[in-house]
Every structure is written in C-alpha cells, then in structure tokens.
Short mmCIF file of N, CA and C in Angstrom, two decimals:
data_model
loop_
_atom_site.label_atom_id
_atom_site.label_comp_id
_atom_site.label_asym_id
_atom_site.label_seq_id
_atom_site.Cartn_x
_atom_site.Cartn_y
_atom_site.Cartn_z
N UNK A 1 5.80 -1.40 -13.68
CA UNK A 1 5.72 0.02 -13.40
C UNK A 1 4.48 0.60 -14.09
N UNK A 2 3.69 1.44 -13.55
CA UNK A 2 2.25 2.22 -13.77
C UNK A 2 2.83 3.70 -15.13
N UNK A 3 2.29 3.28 -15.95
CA UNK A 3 2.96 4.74 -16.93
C UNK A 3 1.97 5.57 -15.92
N UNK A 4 2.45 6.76 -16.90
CA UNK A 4 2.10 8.11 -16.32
C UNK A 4 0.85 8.41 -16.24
N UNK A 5 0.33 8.39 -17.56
CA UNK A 5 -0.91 8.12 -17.84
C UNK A 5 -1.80 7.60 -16.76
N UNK A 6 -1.61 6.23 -16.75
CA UNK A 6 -2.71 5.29 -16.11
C UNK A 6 -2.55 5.60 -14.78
N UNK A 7 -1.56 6.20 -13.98
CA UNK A 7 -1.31 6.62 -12.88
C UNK A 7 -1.96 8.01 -12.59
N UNK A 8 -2.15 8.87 -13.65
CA UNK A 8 -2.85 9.92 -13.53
C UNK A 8 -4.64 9.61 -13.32
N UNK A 9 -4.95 8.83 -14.57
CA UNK A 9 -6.02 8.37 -14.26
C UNK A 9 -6.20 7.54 -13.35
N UNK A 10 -5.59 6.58 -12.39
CA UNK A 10 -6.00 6.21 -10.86
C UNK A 10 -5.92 7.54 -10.06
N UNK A 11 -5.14 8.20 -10.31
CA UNK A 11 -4.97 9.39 -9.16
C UNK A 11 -6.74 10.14 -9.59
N UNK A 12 -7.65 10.41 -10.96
CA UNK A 12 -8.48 11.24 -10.58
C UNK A 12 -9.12 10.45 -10.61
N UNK A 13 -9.44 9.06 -10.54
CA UNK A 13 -10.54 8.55 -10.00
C UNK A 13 -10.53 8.29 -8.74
N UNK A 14 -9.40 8.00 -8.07
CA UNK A 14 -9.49 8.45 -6.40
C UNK A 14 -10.08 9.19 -6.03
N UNK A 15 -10.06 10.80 -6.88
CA UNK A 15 -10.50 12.38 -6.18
C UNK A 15 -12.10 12.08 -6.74
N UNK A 16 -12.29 11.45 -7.47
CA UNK A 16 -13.70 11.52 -8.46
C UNK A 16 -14.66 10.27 -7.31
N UNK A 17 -13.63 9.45 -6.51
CA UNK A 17 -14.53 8.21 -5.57
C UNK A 17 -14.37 9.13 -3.97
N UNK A 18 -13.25 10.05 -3.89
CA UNK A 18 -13.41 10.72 -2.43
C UNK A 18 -14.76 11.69 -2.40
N UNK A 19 -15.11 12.31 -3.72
CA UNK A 19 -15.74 13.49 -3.86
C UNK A 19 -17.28 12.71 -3.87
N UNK A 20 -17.37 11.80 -4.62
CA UNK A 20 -18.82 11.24 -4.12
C UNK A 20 -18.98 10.07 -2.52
N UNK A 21 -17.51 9.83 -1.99
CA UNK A 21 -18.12 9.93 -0.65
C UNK A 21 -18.26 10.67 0.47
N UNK A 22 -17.39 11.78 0.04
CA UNK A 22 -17.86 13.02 1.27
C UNK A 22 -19.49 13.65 0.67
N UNK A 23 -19.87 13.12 -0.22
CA UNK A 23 -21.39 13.11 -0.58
C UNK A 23 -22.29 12.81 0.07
N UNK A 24 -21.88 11.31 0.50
CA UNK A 24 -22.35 9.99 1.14
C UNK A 24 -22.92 9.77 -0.41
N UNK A 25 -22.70 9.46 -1.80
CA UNK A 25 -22.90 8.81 -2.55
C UNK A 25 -22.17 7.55 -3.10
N UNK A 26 -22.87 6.99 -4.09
CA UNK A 26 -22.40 5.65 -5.06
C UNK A 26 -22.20 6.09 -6.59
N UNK A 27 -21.56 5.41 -7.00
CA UNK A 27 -21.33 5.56 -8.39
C UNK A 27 -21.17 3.71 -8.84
N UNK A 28 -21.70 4.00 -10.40
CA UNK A 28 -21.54 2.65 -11.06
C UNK A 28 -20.13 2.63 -11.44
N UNK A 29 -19.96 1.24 -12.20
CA UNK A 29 -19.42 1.24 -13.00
C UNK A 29 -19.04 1.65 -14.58
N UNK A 30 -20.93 1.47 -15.15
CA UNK A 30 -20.93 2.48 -15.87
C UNK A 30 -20.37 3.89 -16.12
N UNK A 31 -20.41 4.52 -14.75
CA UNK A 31 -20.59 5.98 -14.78
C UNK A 31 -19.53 6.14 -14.86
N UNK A 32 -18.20 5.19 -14.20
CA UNK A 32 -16.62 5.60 -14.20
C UNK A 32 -16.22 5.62 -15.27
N UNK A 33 -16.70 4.66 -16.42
CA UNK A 33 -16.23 4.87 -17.33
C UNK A 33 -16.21 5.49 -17.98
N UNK A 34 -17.78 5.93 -18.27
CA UNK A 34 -18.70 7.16 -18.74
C UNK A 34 -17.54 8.70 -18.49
N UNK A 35 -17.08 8.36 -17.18
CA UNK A 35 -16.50 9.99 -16.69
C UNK A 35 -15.09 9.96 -17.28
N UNK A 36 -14.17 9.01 -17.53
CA UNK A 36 -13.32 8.75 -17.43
C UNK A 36 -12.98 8.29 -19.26
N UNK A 37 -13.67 8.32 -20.28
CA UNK A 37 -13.45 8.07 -21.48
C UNK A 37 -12.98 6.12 -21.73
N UNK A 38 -13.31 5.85 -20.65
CA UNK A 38 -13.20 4.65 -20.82
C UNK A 38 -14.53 3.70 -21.34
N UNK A 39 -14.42 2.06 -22.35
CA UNK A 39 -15.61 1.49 -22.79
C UNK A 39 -16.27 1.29 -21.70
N UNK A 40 -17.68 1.72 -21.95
CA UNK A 40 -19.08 1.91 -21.12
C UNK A 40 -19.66 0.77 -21.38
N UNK A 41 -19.43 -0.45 -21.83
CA UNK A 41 -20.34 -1.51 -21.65
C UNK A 41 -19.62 -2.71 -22.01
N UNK A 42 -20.14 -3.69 -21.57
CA UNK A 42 -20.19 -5.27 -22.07
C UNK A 42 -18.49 -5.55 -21.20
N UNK A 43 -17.86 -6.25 -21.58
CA UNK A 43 -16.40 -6.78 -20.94
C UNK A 43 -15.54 -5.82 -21.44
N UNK A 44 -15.61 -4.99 -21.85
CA UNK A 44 -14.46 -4.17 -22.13
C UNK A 44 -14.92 -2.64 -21.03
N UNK A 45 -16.30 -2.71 -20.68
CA UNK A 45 -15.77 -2.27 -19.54
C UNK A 45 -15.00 -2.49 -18.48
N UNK A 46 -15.44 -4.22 -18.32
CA UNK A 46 -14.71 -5.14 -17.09
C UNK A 46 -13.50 -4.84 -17.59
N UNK A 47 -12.83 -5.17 -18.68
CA UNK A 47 -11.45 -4.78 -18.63
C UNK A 47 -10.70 -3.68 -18.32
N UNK A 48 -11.29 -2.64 -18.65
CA UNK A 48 -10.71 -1.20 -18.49
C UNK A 48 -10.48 -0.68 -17.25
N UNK A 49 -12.07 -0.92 -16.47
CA UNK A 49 -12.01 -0.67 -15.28
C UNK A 49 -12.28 -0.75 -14.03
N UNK A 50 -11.92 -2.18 -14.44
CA UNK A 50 -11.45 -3.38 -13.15
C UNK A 50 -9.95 -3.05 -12.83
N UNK A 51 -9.00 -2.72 -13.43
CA UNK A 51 -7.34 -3.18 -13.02
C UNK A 51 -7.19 -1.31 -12.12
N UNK A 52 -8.25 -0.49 -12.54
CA UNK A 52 -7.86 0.99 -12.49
C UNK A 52 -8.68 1.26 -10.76
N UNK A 53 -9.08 0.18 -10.56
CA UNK A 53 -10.33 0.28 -9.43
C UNK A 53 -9.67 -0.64 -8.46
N UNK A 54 -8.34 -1.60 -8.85
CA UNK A 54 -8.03 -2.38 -7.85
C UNK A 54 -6.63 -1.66 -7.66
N UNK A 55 -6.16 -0.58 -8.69
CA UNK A 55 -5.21 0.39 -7.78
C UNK A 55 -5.42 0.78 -6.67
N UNK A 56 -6.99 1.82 -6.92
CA UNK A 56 -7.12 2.80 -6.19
C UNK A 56 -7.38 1.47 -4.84
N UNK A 57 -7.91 0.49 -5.22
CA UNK A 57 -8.36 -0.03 -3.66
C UNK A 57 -6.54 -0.43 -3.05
N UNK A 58 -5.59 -0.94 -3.55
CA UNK A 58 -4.50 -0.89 -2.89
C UNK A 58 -3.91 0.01 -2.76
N UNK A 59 -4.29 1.71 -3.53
CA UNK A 59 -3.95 2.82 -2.81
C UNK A 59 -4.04 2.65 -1.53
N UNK A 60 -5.95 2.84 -1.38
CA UNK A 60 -6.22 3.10 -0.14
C UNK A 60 -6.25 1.86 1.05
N UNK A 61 -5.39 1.21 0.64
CA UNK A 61 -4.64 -0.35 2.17
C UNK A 61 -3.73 0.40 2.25
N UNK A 62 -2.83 0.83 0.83
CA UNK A 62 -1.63 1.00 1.60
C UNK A 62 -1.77 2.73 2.49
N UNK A 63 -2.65 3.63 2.56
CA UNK A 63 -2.58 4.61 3.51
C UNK A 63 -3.55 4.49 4.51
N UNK A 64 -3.86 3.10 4.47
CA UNK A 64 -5.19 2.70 6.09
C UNK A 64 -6.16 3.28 6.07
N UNK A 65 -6.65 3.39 5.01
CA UNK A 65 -8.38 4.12 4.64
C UNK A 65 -9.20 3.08 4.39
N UNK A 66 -10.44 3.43 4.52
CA UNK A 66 -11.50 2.07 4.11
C UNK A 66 -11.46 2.36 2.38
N UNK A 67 -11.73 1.44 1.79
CA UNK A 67 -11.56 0.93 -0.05
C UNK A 67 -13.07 1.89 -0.26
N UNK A 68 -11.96 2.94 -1.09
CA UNK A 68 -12.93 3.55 -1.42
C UNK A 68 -13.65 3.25 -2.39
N UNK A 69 -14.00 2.35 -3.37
CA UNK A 69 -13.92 1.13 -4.20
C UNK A 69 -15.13 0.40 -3.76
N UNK A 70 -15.60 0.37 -2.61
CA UNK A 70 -16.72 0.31 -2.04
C UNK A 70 -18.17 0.49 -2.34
N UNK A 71 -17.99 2.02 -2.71
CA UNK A 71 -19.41 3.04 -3.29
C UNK A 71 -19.10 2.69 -4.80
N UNK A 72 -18.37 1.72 -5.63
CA UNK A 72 -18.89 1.54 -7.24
C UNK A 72 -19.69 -0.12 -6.82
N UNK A 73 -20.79 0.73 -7.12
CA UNK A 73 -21.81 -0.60 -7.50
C UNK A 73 -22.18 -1.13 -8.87
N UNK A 74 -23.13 -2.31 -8.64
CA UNK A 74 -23.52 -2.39 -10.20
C UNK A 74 -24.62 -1.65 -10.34
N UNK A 75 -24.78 -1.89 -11.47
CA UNK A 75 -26.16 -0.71 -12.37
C UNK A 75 -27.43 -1.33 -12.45
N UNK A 76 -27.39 -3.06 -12.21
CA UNK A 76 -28.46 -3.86 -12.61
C UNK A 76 -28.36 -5.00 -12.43
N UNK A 77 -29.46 -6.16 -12.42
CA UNK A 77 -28.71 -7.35 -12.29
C UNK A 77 -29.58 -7.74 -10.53
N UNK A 78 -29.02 -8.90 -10.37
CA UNK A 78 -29.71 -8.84 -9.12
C UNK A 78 -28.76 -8.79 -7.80
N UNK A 79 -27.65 -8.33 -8.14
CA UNK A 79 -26.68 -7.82 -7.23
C UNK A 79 -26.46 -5.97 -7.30
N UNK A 80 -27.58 -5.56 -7.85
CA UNK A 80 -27.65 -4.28 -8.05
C UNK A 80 -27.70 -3.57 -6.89
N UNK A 81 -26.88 -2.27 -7.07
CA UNK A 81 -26.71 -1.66 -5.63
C UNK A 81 -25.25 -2.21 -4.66
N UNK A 82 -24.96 -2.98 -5.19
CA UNK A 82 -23.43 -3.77 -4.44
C UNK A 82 -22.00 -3.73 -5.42
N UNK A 83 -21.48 -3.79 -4.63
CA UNK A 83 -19.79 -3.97 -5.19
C UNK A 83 -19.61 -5.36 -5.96
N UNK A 84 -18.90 -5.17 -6.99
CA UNK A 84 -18.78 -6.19 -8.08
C UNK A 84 -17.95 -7.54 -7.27
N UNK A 85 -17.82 -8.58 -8.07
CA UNK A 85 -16.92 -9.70 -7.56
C UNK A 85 -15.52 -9.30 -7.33
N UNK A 86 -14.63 -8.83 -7.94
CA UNK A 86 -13.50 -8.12 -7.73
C UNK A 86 -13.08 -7.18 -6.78
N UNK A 87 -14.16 -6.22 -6.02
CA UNK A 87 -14.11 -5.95 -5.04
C UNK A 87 -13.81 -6.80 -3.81
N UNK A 88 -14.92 -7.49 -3.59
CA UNK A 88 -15.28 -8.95 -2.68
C UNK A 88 -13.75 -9.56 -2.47
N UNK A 89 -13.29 -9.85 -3.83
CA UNK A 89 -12.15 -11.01 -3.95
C UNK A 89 -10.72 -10.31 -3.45
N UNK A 90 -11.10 -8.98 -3.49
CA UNK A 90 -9.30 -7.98 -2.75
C UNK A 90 -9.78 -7.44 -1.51
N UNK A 91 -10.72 -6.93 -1.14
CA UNK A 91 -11.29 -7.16 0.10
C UNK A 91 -11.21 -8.39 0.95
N UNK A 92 -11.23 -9.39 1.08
CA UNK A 92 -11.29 -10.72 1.68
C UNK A 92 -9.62 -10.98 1.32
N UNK A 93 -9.05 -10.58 0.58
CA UNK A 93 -7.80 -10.54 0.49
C UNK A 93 -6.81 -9.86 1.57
N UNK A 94 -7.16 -8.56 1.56
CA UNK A 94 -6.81 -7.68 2.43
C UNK A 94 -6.94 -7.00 3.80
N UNK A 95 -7.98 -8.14 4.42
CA UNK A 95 -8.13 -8.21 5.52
C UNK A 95 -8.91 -6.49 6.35
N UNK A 96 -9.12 -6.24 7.28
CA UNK A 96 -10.00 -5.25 8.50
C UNK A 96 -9.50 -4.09 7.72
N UNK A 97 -10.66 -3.48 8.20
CA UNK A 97 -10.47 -1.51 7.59
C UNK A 97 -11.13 -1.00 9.02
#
C-alpha cells in the first residue's frame, strides 16, 4: 500500500508532468527532484525518483493516456534529451498507447 505521503507526491508530479506537456515541454530528472525536495544527484537520485516516476507511468496505463513519463529526459550523457532505461523497460512492458 502507497502511504499518503508518497501518493500525494505521485499525484503532484503527475500535475507538475501534465503542466509541462500541455507546454509541449521536457523536464529532467534533475529538475524533478530539484522541484520535489527530493536528492538531486548521483544514485540517490535514481533511487528516489525512479519508483515515483514508474507510478505515475502505471497511473497513466491504467487511465489509457500516453506515459507521461515520456518528457523526463536525461540532463547529459550521450543519451541526452531521451527517457532513462526504466522508462524503456515499463514501456516495452506495457505494450501500445
């Protein structure tokens, strides 16, 4: 079961990933964390908010929306500009949008 908490925070990073795509924008990973008081670097970002980013993407399967989960790219790197491995791996999981 999702405490309250962590359920609140998937619920405003949903509104915080709808609001930069009725933008037509991207956001990092950095930046979620950055917005969200969560660690901003090294694997403890990966930890924090990786599990909070694969809610919101089985939020949005389970109400037939495309993964909004999509527009967090990386910051750098030579996959910069794209969705992390964890995306990729529940995507290919979860089949057509």
């Amino acid at each position: 079961m999702v405490s309250v908490d962590k359920e609140h925070l998937i619920n405003q990073i949903c509104l915080f990933l709808i609001d930069k795509a009725q933008r037509k924008e991207t956001t990092t990973y950095q930046t979620i964390a950055e917005q969200f008081g969560l660690p901003a670097s090294g694997n403890s970002l990966s930890a924090a908010v990786s599990p909070l980013l694969g809610a919101v993407f089985e939020w949005c399967e389970s109400v037939n929306i495309p993964p909004l989960t999509s527009i967090v790219v990386r910051k750098s790197g030579t996959r910069r500009g794209c969705p992390g491995k964890g995306f990729w791996v529940l995507y290919n999981a979860g089949g057509d949008f």
